Amino acid sequence: MGETSLLIFSFCLQAAIGIMLFITLGKQLYKDKEFKAAALVAAVLSVVGILASLSHLGRPLAFLNSLSNLGSSWLSNEALLSGIFAGIAVLYALVLYLKPNQTFDTVLRWLGSIVGVIAVFSMAKLYTSTIVPVWQGINTYVEFYATTIAVGALLFIVLSLKQLQDIDKRVYGLIVLAAVIIQAAVAVPHAINLGVEGLAAQASAAILSSMSFVIGLKWLLVLAGAGILMWPSAQKADAGAASGAGIIYAACALLVVGQLIGRYVFYAAVVAMNIGLV
Amino acid sequence: MAQYGFYFDMTSCIGCRTCQIACKDKNDIPIGVIFRRVRAYETGKFPKPGVYHYSGTCNHCEKPKCVEGCPTKALHKLDNGIVDHDRDKCIGCRFCTWNCPYGVPQFIEEIGRTGKCNFCKDLVEKGENPVCVDACPMRAIEWGELDQLKAKYGDVTVSDLPILPPSSITRPSVLIRAKTIALQKDYREKEI
């Protein structure tokens, strides 16, 4: 598979956007808490993602040309929105660490969340607008938003264990569980329907079928990760309480690995429409 | 605005691939990349087997998805309808390879950019023919303004075949005089 850089870009950016969304939610629920570690990781993931996207290009140094067709090209739109989000994420982390300012923090947080949500839409729209049948339809949108929410929530919790100690995390667990259940409910019929569409779709269905063990593992890990977060002893976990924290680390690791496998499959199953492959 | 297009006479094509080679030579295309490709298909079975060839390149579509999706505007339409590619603008993102239903733009590793047929616009501007047209020993390829080609061949040509993506996606500027067997859906591509 030759799309490793795109895998890293889309996964890191969505994880960073998810973290930003949950920082915003966390600040709404607990006004006095700071989520500095989460903000720092969101910034680092954004930068890693952007650098990975540049490494995909044949001419990385000419990357600014990618902004020349805004409006018409969803790749242009995505490049702009991802760049703006990364800028906001880095600025937010810098402000939190170097010169906290409540009004500025709030503006950056909300702006980052709004731009991030639109950026995820543009990523999904980019893929659904191509002539690759396995990417078309609502599945890509659900896959991307579910990854954003689930990975973002788990990373946010892991990075904010101290701030969230003694706080019931089941609300996050429910959000994550709902996201991954919807993800699975859309993905399974999507994969089944591919088999009855055109030849390119059928070729993708054959690839998915040959990867059924890996795909099964993905759903096992993703659902287990989301489910473990609902475990009672995970609710009072903090960095000092080994067993509770361990459960949350395990949930995060399972879910992140599961979603990474899913993203690998997303790119591995690509078969584009072509002459004789309609 | 004029719209140039190609006419391909499948009933004359013998699958010799001279057009393919002439195109490679003229454009100095490296190994593994082909701007005009000839494909061979079998249909039916004994006692009524059939074979036909399809010589295809960029269709310089009226509604090109590659142009719509190109983030750099390297791919753009000229006043004469040619879908041109500006290599100075191209950043090698390969998005066009996921947008053309005919698999035309191809990534050229050596230069870190994609490339495609530009209708031999340098020759056309001098009043000459694209090299594929001149190279064909069977005179199976013609070019011209699409309206004029339609007036000349409209009654005997199609833009849709079972092997081709629906013309409604990009409205290709190509007219095909098809063999009857090419309308059958039981095609199988043959490597030659």
XYZ file of C-alpha atoms in Angstrom, chain B residues 7-13 43 51-55 140 153-164 174-184:
37
model
C -12.956 10.032 -33.589
C -11.930 6.396 -33.219
C -12.912 3.804 -35.814
C -12.877 0.498 -33.963
C -14.001 -1.321 -37.102
C -10.681 -0.427 -38.752
C -8.359 -0.803 -35.740
C -16.484 -11.408 -26.310
C -12.352 -9.689 -30.536
C -12.007 -5.940 -30.655
C -9.478 -3.259 -29.726
C -9.999 0.057 -28.019
C -7.436 2.831 -28.459
C -8.625 4.722 -37.515
C -19.881 10.588 -38.079
C -22.719 11.231 -35.613
C -25.049 8.657 -37.199
C -22.585 5.772 -36.900
C -20.829 6.515 -33.633
C -21.425 6.203 -29.886
C -19.865 7.676 -26.740
C -20.879 4.806 -24.472
C -19.730 1.182 -24.514
C -20.002 -1.547 -21.870
C -16.232 -1.258 -21.242
C -16.412 2.518 -20.741
C -14.779 11.227 -28.300
C -16.872 9.519 -30.955
C -16.471 5.768 -31.435
C -17.486 3.778 -34.450
C -17.976 0.535 -32.549
C -17.962 -3.057 -33.718
C -21.303 -4.704 -32.957
C -19.631 -7.158 -30.594
C -18.276 -4.231 -28.546
C -21.853 -3.599 -27.444
C -21.937 -6.991 -25.707
